[in-house]
PDB file of C-alpha atoms and ligand atoms in Angstrom:
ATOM      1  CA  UNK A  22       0.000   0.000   0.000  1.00 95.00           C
ATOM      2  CA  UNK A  23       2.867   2.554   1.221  1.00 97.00           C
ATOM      3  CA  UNK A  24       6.027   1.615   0.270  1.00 97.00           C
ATOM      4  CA  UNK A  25       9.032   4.212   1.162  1.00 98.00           C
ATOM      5  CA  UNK A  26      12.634   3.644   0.180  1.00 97.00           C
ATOM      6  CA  UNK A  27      15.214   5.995   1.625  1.00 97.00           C
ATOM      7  CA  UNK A  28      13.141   9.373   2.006  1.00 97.00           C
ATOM      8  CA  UNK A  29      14.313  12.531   3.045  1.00 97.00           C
ATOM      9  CA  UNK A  30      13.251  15.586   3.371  1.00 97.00           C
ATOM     10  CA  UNK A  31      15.233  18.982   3.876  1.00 97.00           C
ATOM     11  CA  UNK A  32      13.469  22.278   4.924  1.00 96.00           C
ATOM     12  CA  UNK A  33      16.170  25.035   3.915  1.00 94.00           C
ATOM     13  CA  UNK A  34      15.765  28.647   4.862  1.00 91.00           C
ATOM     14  CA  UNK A  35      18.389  31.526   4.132  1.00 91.00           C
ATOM     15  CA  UNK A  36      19.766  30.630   7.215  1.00 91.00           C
ATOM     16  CA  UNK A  37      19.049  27.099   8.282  1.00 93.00           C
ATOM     17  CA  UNK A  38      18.383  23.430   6.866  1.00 95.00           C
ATOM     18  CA  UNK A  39      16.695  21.009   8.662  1.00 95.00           C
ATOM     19  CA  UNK A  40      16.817  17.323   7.996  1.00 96.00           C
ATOM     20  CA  UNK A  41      13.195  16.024   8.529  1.00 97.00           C
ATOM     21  CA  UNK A  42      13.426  12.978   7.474  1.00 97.00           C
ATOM     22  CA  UNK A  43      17.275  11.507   7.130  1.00 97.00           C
ATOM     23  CA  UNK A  44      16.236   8.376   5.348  1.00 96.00           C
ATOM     24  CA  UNK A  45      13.258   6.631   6.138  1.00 97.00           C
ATOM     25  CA  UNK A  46      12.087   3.358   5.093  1.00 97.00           C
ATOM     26  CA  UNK A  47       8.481   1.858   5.628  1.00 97.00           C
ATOM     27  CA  UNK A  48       6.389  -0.608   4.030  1.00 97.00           C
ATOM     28  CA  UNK A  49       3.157  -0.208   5.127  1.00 97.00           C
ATOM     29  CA  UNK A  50       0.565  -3.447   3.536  1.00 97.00           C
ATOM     30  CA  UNK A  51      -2.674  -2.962   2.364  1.00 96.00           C
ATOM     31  CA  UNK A  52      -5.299  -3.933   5.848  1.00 97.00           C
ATOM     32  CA  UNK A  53      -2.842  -2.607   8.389  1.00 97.00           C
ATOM     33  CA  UNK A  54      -3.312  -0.958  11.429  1.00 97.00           C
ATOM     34  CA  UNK A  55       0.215   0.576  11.965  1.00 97.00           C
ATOM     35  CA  UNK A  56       0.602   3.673  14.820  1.00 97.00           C
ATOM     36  CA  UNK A  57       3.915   5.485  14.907  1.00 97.00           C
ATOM     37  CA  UNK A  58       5.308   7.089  17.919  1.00 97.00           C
ATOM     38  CA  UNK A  59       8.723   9.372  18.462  1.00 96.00           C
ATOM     39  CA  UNK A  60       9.611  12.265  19.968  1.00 96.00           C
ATOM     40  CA  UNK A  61       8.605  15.595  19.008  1.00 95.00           C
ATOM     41  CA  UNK A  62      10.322  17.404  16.271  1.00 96.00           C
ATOM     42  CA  UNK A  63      11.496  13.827  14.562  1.00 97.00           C
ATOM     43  CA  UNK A  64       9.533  13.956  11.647  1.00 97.00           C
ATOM     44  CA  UNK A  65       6.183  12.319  12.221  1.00 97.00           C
ATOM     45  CA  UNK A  66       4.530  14.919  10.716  1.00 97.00           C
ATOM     46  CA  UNK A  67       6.504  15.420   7.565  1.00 97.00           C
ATOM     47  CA  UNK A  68       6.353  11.585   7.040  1.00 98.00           C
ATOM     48  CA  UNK A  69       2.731  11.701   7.354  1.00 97.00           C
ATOM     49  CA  UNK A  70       2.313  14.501   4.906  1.00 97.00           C
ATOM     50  CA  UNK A  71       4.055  13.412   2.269  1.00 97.00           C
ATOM     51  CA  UNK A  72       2.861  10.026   2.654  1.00 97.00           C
ATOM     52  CA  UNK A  73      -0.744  11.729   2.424  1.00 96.00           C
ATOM     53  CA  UNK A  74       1.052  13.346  -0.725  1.00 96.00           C
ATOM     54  CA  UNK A  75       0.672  16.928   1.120  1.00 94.00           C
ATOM     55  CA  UNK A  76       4.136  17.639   0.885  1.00 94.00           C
ATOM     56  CA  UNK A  77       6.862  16.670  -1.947  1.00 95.00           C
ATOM     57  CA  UNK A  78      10.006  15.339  -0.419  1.00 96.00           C
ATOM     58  CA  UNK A  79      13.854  15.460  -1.422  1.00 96.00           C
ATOM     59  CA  UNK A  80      14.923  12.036  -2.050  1.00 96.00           C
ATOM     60  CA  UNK A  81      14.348   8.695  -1.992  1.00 97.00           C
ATOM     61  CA  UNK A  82      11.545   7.164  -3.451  1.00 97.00           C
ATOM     62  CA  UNK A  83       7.698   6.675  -2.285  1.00 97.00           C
ATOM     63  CA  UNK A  84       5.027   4.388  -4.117  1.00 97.00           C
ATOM     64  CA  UNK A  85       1.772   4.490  -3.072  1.00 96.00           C
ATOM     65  CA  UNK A  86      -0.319   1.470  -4.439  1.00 94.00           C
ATOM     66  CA  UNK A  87       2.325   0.558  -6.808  1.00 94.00           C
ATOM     67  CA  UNK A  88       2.523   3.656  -8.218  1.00 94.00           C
ATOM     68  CA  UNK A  89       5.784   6.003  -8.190  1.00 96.00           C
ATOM     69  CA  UNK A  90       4.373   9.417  -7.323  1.00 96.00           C
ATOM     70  CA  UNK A  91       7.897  11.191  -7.001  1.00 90.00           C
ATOM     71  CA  UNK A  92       7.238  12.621 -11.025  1.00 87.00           C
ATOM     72  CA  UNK A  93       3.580  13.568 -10.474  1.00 93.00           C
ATOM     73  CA  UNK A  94       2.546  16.979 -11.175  1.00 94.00           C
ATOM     74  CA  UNK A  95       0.403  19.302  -8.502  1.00 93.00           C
ATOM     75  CA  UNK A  96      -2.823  18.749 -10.086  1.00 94.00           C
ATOM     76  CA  UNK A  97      -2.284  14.624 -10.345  1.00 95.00           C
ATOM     77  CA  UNK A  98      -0.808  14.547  -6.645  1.00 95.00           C
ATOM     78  CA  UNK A  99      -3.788  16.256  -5.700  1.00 93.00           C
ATOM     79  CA  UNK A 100      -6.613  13.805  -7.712  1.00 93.00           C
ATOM     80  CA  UNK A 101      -4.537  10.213  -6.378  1.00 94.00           C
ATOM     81  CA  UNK A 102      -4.829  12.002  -2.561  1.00 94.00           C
ATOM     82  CA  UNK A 103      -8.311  12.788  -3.552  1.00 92.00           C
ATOM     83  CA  UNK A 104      -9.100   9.281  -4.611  1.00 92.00           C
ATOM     84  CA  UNK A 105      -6.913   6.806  -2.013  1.00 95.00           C
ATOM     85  CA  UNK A 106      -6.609   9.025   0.821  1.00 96.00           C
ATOM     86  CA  UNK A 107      -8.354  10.553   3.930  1.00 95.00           C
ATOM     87  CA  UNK A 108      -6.576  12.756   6.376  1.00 95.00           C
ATOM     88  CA  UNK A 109      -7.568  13.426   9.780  1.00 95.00           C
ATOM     89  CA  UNK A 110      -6.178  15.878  12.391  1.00 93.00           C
ATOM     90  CA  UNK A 111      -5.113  16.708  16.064  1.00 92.00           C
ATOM     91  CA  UNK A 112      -7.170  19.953  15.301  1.00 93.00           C
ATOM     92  CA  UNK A 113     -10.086  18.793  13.675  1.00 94.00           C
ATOM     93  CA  UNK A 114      -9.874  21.708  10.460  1.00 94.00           C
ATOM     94  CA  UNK A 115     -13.679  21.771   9.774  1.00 96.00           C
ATOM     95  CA  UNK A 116     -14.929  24.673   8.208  1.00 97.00           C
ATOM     96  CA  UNK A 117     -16.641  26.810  10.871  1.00 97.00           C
ATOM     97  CA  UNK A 118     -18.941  28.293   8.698  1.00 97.00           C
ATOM     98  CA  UNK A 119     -20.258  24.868   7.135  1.00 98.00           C
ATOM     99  CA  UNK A 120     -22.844  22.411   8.745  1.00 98.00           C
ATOM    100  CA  UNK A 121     -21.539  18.728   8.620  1.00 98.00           C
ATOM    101  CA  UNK A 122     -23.333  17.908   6.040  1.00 98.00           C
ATOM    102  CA  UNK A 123     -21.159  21.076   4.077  1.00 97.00           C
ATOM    103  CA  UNK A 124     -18.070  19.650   5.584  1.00 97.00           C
ATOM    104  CA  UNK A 125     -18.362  16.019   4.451  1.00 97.00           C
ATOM    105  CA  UNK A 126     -19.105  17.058   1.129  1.00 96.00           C
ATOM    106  CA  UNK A 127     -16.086  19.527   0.609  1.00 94.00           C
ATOM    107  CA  UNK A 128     -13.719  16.318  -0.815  1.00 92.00           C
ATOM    108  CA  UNK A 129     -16.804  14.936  -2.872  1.00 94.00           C
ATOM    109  CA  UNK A 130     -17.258  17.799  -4.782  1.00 91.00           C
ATOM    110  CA  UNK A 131     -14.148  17.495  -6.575  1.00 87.00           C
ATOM    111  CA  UNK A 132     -14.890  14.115  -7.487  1.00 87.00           C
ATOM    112  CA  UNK A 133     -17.400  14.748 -10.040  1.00 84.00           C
ATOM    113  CA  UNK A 134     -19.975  12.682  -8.365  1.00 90.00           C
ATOM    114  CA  UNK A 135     -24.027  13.833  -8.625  1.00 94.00           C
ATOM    115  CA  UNK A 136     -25.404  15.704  -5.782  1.00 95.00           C
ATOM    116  CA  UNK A 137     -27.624  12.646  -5.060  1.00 96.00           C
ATOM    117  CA  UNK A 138     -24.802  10.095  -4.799  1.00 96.00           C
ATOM    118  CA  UNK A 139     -22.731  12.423  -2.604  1.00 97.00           C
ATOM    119  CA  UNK A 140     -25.521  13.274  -0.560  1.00 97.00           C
ATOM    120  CA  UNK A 141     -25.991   9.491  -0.072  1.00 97.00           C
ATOM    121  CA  UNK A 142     -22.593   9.081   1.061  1.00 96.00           C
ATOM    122  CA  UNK A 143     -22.712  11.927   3.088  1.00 97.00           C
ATOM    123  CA  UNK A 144     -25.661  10.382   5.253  1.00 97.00           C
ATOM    124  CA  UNK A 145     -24.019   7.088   5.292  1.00 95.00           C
ATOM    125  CA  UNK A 146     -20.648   8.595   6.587  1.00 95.00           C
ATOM    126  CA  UNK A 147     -22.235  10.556   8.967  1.00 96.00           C
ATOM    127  CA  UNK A 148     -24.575   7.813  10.797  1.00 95.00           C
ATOM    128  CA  UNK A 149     -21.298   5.699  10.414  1.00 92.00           C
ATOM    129  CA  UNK A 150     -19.689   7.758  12.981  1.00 92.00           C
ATOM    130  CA  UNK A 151     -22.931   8.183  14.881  1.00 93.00           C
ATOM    131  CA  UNK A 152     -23.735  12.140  13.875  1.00 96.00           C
ATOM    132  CA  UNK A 153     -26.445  11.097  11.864  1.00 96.00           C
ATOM    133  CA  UNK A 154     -29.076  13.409  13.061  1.00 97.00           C
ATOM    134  CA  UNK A 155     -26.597  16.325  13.642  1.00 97.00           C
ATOM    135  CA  UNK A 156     -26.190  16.723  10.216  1.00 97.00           C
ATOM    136  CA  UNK A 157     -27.358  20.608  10.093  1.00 98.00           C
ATOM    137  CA  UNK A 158     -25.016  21.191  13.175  1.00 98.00           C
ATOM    138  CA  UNK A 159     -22.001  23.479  12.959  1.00 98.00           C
ATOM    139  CA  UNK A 160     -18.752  22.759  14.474  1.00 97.00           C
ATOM    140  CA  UNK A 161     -19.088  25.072  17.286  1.00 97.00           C
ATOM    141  CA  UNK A 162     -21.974  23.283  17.969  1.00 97.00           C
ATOM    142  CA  UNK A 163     -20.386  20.311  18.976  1.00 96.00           C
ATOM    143  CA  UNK A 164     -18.214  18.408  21.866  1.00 94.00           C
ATOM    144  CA  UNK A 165     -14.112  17.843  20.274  1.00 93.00           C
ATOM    145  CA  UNK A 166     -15.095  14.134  20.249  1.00 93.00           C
ATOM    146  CA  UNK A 167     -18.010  14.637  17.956  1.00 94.00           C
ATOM    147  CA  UNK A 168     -16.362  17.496  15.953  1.00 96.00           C
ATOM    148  CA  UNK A 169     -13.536  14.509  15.259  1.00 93.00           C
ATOM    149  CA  UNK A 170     -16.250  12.046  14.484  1.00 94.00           C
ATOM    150  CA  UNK A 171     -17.300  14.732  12.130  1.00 96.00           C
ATOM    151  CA  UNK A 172     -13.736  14.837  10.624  1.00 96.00           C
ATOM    152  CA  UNK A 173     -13.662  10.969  10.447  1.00 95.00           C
ATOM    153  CA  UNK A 174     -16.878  10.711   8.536  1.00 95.00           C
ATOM    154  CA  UNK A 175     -15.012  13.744   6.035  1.00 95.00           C
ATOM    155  CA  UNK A 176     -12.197  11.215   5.780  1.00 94.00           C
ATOM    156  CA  UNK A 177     -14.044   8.193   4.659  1.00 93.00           C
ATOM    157  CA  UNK A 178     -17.331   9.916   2.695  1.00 94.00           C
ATOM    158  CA  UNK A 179     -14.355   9.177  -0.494  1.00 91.00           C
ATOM    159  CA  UNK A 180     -13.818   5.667   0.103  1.00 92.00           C
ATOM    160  CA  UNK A 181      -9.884   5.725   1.077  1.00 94.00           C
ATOM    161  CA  UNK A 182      -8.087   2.902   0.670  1.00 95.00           C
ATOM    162  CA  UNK A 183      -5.425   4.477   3.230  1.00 97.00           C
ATOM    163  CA  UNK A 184      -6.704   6.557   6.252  1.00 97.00           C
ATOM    164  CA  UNK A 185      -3.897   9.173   7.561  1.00 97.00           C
ATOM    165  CA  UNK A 186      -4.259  10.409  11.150  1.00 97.00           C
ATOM    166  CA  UNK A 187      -1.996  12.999  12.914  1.00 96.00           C
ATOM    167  CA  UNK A 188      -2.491  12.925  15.878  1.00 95.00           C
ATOM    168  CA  UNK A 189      -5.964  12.303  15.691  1.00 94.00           C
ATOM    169  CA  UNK A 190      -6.946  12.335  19.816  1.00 94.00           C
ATOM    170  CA  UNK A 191      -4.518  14.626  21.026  1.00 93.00           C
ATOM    171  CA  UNK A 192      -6.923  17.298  21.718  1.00 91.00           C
ATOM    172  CA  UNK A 193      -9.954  14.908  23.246  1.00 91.00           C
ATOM    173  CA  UNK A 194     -10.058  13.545  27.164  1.00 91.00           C
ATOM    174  CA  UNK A 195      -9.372  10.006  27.184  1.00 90.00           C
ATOM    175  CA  UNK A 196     -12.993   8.935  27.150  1.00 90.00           C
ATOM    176  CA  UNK A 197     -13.390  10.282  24.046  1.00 90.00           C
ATOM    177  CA  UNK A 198      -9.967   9.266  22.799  1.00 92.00           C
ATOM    178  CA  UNK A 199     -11.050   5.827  23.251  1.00 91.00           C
ATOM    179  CA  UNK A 200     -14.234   6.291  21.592  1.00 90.00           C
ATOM    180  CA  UNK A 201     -12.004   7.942  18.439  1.00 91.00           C
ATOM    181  CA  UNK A 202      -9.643   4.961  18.316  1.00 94.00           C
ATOM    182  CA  UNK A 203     -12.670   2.246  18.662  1.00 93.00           C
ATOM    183  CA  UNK A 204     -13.920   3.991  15.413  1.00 92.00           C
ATOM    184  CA  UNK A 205     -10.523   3.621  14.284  1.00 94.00           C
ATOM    185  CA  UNK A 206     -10.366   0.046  14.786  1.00 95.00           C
ATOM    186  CA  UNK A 207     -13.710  -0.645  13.562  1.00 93.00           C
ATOM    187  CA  UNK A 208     -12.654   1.190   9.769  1.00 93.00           C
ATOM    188  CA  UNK A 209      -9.648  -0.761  10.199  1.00 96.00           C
ATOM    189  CA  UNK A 210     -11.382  -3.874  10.397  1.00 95.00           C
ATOM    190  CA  UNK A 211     -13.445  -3.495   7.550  1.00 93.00           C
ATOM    191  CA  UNK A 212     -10.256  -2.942   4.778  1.00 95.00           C
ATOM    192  CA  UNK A 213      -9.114   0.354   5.138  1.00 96.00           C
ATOM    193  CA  UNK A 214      -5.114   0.408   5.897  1.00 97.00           C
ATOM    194  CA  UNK A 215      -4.670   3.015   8.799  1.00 97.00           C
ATOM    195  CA  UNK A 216      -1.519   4.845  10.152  1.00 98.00           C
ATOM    196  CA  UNK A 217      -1.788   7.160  12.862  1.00 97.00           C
ATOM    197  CA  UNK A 218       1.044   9.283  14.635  1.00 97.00           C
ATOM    198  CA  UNK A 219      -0.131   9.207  18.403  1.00 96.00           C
ATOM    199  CA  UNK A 220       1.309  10.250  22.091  1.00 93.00           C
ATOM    200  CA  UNK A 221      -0.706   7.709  23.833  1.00 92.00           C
ATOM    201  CA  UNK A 222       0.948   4.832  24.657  1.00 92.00           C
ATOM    202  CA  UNK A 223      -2.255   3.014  25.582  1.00 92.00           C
ATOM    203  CA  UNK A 224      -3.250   3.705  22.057  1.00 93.00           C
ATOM    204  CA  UNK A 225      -0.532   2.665  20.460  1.00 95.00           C
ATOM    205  CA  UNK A 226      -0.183  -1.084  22.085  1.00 94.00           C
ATOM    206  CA  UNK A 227      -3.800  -1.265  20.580  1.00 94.00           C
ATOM    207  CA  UNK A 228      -2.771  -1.042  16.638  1.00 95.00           C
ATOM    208  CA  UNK A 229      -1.146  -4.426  15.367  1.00 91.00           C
ATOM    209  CA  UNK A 230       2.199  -2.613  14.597  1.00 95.00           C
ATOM    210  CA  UNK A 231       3.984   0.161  16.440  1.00 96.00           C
ATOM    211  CA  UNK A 232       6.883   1.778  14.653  1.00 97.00           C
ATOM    212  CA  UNK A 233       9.082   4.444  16.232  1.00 96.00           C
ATOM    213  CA  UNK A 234      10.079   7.757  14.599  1.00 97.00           C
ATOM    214  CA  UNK A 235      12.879   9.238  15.413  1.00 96.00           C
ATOM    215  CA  UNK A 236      15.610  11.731  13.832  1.00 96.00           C
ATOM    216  CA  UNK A 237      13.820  10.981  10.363  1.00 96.00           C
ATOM    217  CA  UNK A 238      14.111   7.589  10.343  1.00 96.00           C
ATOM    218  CA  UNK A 239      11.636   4.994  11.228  1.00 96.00           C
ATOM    219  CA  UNK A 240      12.601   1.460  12.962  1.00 95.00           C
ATOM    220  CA  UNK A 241       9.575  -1.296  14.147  1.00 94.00           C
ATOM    221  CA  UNK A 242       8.928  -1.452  17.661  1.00 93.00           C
ATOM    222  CA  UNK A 243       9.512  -5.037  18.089  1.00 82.00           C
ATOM    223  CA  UNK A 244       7.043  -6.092  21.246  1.00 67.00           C
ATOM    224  CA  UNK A 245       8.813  -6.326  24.889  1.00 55.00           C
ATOM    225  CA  UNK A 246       7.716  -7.325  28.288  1.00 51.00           C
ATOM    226  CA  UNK A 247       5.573  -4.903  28.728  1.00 51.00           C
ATOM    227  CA  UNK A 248       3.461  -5.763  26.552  1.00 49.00           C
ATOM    228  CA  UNK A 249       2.788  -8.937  27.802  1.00 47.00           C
ATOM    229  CA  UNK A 250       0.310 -10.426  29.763  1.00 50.00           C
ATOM    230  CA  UNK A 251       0.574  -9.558  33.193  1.00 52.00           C
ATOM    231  CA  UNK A 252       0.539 -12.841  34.585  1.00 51.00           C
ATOM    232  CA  UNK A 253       3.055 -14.283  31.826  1.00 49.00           C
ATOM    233  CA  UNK A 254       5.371 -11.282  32.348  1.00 47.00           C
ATOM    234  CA  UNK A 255       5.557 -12.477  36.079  1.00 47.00           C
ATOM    235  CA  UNK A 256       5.978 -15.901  34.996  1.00 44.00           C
TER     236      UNK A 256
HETATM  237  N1  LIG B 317       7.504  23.869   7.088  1.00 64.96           N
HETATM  238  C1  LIG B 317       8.640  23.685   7.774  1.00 64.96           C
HETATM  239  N2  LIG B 317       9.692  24.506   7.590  1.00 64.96           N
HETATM  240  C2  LIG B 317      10.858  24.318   8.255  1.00 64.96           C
HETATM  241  N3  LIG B 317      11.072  23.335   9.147  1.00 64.96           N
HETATM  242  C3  LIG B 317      10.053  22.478   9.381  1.00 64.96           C
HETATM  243  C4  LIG B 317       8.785  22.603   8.705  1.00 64.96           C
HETATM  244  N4  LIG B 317       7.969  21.605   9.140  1.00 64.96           N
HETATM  245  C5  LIG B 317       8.682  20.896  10.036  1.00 64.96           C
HETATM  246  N5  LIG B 317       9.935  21.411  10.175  1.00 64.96           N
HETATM  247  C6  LIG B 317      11.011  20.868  11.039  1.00 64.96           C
HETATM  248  O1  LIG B 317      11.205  19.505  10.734  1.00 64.96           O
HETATM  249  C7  LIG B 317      11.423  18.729  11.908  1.00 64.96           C
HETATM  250  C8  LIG B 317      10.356  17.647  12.022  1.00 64.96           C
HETATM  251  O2  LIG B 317       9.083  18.243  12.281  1.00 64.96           O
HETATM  252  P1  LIG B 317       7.734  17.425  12.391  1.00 64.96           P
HETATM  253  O3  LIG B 317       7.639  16.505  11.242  1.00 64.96           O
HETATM  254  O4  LIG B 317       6.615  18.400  12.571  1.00 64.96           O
HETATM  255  O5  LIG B 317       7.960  16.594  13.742  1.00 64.96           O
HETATM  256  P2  LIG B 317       6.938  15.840  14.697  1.00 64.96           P
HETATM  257  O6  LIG B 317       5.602  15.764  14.011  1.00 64.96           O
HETATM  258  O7  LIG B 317       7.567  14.500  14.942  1.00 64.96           O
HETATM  259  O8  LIG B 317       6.873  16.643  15.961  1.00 64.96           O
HETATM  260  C9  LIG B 317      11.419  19.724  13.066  1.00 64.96           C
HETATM  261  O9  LIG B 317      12.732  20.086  13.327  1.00 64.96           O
HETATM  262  C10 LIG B 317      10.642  20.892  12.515  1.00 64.96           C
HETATM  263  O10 LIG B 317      11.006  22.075  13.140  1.00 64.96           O
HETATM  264 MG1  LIG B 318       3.679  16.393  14.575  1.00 64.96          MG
END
């Protein structure tokens, strides 16, 4: 599904250039659940964006689905993240001034797709995530675990075949974290590959695979002790 071979990334300023990413390789197959962890300022972010193809990157190589999208143009970068992927956020970014039902259909509506069928999947998204009677809600009208339901349901209205989160519970208490990450789990489960930058340890034993970020280059997080049972870690 993801497939990145010695990637880097260098931010240069007149004065300064910082190494994002120093060389990092993942494989990421199509029906995983993979979180990613590191330290802040390692690169999580940058790795996330460009595998979202929301930022270019310096070298290496990146396929997504097979395809090399290192020579794609703006416009074609933009219709294949259109198509395969969904993006959620720590910070939610709906549009104030739009209802959910508005928000949801903001990615359909480059798709070409009638205003019946979107507003089909719109509904369907939205009573996926449980919001379907808040459709004519606005953001402000709403609790941060909803408003991320809200941004979920934005995500998959397209159909991804890879789901991008960034820190997608950072900004919720841990009830609704939990609730977020079930949701997760549940998209997960039914074919869509997931990888999601998170904090939260808790959350992070729960995905399948863990890998660690760290000065722009990624290594698995091969299971310890710890994550054991308790009774077998006493053992
Ligand atoms: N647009 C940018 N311009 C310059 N430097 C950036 C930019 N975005 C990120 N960086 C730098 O790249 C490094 C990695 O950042 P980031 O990917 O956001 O880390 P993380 O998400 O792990 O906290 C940091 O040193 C950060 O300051
Ligand atoms: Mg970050």
């Amino acid at each position: 599904m993801l497939d990145m071979r010695q990637v880097t990334k260098v931010y240069r300023t007149e004065l300064v250039e910082t190494h994002a990413l120093r060389s990092l390789d993942l494989h990421v197959r199509e029906g995983e659940f993979v979180a990613v962890t590191g330290p802040s300022g390692s690169g999580k972010t940058t790795f996330l964006n460009i595998a979202g193809l929301l930022e270019t990157f310096t070298g290496g190589t990146y396929k997504l689905d097979g395809e090399d999208v290192s020579g794609l143009s703006d416009d074609a970068r933009s219709k294949l993240r259109n198509r395969k992927i969904g993006f959620i956020f720590q910070s939610f970014n709906l549009i104030p001034d739009l209802n959910l039902f508005d928000n949801v259909d903001v990615p359909l509506r480059y798709r070409g797709m009638s205003a019946s069928e979107r507003g089909d999947r719109i509904k369907e998204a939205l009573s996926r995530v449980g919001l379907g009677s808040r459709m004519k809600h606005f953001p402000a009208e709403l609790s941060g675990g909803q408003q991320q339901r809200a941004a979920i349901a934005r995500a998959l209205a397209g159909s991804p075949r890879l789901l991008l989160a960034d820190e997608p519970t950072g900004n919720l208490d841990s009830q609704m974290a939990r609730a977020v990450m079930e949701m997760l789990e549940e998209i997960n489960a039914s074919g869509t590959t997931i990888v999601m930058v998170t904090h939260d340890p808790e959350l992070a034993a729960r995905a399948q695979r863990n890998v660690h970020i760290v000065d722009g280059m990624a290594t698995d997080v091969v299971s310890g002790p710890s994550l054991r049972a308790p009774a077998e870690a006493t053992a």
